[in-house]
PDB file of C-alpha atoms in Angstrom:
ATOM      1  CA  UNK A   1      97.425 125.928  14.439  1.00 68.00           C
ATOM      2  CA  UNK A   2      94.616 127.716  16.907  1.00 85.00           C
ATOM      3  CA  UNK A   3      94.672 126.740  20.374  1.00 89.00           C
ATOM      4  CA  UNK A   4      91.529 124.518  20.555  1.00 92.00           C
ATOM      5  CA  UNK A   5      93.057 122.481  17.460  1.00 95.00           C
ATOM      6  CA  UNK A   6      96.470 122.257  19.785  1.00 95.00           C
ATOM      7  CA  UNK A   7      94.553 120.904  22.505  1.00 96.00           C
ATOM      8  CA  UNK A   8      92.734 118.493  20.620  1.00 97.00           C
ATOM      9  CA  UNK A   9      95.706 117.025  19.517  1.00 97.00           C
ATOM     10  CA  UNK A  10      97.030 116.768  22.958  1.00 97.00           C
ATOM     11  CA  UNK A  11      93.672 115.320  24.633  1.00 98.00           C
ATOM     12  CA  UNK A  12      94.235 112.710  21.542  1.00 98.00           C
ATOM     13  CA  UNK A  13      97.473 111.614  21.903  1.00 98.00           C
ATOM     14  CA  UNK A  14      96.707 110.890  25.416  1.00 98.00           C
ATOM     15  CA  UNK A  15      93.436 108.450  24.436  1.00 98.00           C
ATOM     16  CA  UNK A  16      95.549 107.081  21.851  1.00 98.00           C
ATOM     17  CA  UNK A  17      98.224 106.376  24.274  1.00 97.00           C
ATOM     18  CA  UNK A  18      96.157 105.017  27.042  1.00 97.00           C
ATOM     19  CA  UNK A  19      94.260 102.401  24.440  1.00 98.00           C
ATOM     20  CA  UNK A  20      97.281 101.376  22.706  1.00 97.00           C
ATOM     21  CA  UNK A  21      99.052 100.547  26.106  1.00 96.00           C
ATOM     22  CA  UNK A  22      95.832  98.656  27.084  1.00 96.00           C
ATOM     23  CA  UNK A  23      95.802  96.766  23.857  1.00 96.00           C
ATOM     24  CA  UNK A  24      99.594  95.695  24.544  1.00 95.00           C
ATOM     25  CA  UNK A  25      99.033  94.643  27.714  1.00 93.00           C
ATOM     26  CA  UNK A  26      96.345  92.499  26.899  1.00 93.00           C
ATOM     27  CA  UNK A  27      98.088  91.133  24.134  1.00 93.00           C
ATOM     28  CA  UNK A  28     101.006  90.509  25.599  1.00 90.00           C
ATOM     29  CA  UNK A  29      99.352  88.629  28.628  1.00 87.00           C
ATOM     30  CA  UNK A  30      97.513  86.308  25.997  1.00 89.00           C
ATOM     31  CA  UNK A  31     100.326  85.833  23.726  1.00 91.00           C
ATOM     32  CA  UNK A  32     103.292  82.691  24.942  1.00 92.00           C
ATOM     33  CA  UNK A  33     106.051  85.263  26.496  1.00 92.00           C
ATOM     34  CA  UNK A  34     109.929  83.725  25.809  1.00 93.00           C
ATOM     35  CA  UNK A  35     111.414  81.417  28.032  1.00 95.00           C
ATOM     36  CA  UNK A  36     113.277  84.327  30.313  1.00 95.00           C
ATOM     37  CA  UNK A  37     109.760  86.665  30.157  1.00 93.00           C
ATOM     38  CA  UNK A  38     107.883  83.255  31.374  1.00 94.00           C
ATOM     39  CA  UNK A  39     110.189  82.582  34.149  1.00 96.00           C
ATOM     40  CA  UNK A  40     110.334  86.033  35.450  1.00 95.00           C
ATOM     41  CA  UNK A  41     106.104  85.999  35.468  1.00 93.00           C
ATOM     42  CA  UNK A  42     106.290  82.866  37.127  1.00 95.00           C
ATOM     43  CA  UNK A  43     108.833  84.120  39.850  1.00 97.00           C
ATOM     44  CA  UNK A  44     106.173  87.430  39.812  1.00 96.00           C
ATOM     45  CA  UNK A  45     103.126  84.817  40.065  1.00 96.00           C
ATOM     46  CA  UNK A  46     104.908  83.683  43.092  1.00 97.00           C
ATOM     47  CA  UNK A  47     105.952  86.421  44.829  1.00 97.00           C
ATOM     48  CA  UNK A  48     103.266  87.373  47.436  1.00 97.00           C
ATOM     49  CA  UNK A  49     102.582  90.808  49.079  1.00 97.00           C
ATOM     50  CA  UNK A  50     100.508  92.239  51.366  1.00 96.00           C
ATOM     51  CA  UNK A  51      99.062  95.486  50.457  1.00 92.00           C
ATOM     52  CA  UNK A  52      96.678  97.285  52.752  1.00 94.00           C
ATOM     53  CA  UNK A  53      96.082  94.014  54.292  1.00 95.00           C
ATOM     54  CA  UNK A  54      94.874  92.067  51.064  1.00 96.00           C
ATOM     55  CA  UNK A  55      97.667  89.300  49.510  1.00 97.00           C
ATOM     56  CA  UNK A  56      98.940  89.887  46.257  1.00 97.00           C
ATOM     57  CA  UNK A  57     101.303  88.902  43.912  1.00 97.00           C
ATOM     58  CA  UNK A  58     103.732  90.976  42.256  1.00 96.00           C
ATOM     59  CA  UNK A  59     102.143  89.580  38.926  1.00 95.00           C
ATOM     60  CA  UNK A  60      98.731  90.926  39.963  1.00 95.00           C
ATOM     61  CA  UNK A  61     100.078  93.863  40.927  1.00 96.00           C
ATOM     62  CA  UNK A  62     102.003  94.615  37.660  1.00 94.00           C
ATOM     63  CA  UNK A  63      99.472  94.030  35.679  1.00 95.00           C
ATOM     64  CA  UNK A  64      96.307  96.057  37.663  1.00 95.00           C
ATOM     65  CA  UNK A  65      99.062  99.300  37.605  1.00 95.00           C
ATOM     66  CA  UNK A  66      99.538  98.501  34.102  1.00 96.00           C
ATOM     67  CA  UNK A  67      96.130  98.905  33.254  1.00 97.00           C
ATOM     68  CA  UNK A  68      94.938 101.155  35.630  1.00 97.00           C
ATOM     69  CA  UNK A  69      97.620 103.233  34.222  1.00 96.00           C
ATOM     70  CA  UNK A  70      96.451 102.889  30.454  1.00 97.00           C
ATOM     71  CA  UNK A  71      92.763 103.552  32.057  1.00 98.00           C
ATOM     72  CA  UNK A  72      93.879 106.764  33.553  1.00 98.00           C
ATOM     73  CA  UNK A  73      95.947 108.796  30.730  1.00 98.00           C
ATOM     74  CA  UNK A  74      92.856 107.776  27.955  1.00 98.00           C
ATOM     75  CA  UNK A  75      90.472 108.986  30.617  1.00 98.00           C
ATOM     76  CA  UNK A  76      92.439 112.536  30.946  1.00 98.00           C
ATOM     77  CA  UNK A  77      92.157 112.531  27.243  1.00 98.00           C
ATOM     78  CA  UNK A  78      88.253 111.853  26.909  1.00 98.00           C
ATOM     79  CA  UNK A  79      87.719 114.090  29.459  1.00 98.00           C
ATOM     80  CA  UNK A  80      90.278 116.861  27.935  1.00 97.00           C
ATOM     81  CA  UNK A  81      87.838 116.231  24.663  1.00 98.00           C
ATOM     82  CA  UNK A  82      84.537 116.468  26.384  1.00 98.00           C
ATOM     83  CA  UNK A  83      85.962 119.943  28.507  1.00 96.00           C
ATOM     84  CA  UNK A  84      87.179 121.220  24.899  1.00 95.00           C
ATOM     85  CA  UNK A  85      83.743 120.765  23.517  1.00 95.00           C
ATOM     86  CA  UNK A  86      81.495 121.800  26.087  1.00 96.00           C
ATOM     87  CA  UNK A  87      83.194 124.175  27.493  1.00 94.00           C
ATOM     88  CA  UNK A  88      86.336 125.488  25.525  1.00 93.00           C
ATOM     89  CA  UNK A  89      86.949 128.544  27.591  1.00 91.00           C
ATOM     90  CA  UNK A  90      88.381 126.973  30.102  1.00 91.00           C
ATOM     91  CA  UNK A  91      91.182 125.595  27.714  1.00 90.00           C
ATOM     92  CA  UNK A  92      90.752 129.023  25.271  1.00 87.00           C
ATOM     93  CA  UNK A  93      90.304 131.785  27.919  1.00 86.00           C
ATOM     94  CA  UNK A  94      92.858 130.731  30.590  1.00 86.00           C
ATOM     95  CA  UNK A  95      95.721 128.959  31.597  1.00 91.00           C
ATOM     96  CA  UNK A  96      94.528 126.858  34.256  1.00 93.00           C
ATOM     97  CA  UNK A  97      93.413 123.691  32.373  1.00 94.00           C
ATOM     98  CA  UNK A  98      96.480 123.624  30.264  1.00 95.00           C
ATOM     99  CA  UNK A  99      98.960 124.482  32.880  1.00 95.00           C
ATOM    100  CA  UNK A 100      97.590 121.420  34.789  1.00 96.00           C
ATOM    101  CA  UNK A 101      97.615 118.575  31.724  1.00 97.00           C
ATOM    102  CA  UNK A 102     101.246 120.042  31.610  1.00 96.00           C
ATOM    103  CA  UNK A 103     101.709 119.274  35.017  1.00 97.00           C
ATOM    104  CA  UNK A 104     100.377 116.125  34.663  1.00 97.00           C
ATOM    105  CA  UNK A 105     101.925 114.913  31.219  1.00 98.00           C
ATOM    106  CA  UNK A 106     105.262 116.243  31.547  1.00 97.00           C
ATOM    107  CA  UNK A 107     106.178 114.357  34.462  1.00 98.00           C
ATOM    108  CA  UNK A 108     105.078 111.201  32.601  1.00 97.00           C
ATOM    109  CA  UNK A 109     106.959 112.155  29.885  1.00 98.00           C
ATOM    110  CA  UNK A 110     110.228 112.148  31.493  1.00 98.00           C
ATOM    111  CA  UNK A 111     109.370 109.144  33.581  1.00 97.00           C
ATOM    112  CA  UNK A 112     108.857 107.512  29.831  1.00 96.00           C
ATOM    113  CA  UNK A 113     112.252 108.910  28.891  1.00 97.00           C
ATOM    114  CA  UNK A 114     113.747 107.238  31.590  1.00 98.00           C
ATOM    115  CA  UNK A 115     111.816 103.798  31.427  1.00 96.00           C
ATOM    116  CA  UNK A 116     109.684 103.283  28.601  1.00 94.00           C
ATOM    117  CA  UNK A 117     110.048 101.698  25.157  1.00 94.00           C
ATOM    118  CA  UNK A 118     109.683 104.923  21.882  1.00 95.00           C
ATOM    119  CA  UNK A 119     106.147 104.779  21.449  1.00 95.00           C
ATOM    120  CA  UNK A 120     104.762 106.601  24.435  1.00 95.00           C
ATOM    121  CA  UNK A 121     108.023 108.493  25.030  1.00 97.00           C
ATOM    122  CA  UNK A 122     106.378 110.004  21.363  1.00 97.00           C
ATOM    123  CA  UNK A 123     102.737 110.046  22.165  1.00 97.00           C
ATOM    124  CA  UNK A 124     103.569 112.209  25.602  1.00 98.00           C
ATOM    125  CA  UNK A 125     105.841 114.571  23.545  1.00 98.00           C
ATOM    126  CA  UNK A 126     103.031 114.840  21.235  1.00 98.00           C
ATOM    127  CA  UNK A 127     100.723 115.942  23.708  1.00 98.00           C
ATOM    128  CA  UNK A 128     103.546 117.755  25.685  1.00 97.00           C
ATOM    129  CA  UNK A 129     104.338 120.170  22.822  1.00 97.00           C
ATOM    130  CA  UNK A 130     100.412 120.876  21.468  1.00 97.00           C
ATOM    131  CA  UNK A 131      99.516 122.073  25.178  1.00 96.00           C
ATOM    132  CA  UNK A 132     102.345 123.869  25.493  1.00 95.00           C
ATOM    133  CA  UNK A 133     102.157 125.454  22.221  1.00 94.00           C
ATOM    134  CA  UNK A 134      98.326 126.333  23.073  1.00 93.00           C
ATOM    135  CA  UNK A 135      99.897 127.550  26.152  1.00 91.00           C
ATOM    136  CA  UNK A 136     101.988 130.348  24.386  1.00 89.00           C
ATOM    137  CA  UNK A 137      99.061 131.332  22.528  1.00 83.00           C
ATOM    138  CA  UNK A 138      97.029 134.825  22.785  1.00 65.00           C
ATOM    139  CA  UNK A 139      93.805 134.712  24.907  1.00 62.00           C
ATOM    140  CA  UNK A 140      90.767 137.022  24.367  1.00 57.00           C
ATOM    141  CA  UNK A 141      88.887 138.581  27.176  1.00 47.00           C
ATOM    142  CA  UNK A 142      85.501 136.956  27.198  1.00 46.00           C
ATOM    143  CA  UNK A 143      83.615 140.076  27.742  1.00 50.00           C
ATOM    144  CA  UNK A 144      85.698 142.834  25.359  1.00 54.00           C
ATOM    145  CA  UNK A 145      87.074 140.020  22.964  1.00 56.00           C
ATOM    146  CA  UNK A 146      90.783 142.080  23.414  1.00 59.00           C
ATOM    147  CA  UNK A 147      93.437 140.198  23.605  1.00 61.00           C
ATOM    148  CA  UNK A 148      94.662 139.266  26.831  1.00 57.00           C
ATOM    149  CA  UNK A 149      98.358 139.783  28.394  1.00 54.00           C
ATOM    150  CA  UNK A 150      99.526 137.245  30.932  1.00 50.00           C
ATOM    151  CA  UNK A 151     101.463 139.263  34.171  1.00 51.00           C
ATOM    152  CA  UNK A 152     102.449 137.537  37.205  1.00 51.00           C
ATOM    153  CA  UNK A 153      99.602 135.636  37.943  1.00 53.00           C
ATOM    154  CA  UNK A 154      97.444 138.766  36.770  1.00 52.00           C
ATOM    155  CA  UNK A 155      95.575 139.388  33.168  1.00 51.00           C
ATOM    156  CA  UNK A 156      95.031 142.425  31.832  1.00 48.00           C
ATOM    157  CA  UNK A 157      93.990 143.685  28.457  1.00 44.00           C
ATOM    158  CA  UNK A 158      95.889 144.835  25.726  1.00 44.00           C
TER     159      UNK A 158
END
């Protein structure tokens, strides 16, 4: 697998992951929760906080992090696929873009490991392992085309 098609696969996991979880969400909040899942939303609904001086409940607040997270990792995606298309050297040519979605998506991952149901506990290895594969891969120098050797920070060609 080349590097862009590694980092395609990552950028898609991560829309896939972000619409699915939006889906749920709004599925779940339209669908009749059990009779323990309604009486903890209720005791959510009625739970009020104060957050940078606006009231909210703990419901409202669940489910605006919810989304706003789902929002947030298909929006990293789309705009990993737009960078990838219009300008693939950042991805192909250096390590900057990818070392950053790793620093990004790993994180989540193990927060997923630790809290989440399988599905994006998959999706975030998914995209986890195709950035860090395109990670291990050669880079050419733009100008000479050589292949590129990674020191310390430093580049220099091979």
């Amino acid at each position: 697998m080349r590097s862009k098609h590694a980092c395609a696969v990552g950028a898609w996991s991560l829309v896939v992951t972000g619409v699915v979880h939006a889906i749920v969400v709004a599925a779940g909040s339209a669908a009749t929760p059990s009779s323990g899942e309604q009486a903890a939303r209720r005791t959510m609904a009625a739970t009020h906080v104060t957050v940078a001086g606006t009231d909210r409940t703990l419901w409202q607040l669940f489910t605006g992090f919810s989304l706003a997270m789902a929002l947030f990792i298909a929006g990293l995606g789309a705009l990993n696929l737009l960078v990838l298309r219009r300008a693939p050297h950042l991805f192909l040519d250096g390590r900057a873009a990818l070392v950053l979605n790793l620093g990004i998506v790993l994180p989540a991952l193990v927060l997923a490991a630790l809290l989440f149901p399988p599905p994006p506990i998959v999706l975030l290895g998914v995209s986890c392992a195709a950035f860090g594969y395109a990670l291990t891969r050669d880079r050419r120098d733009a100008d000479t085309g050589r292949s590129v050797t990674w020191t310390r920070g430093s580049r220099r060609c091979s």
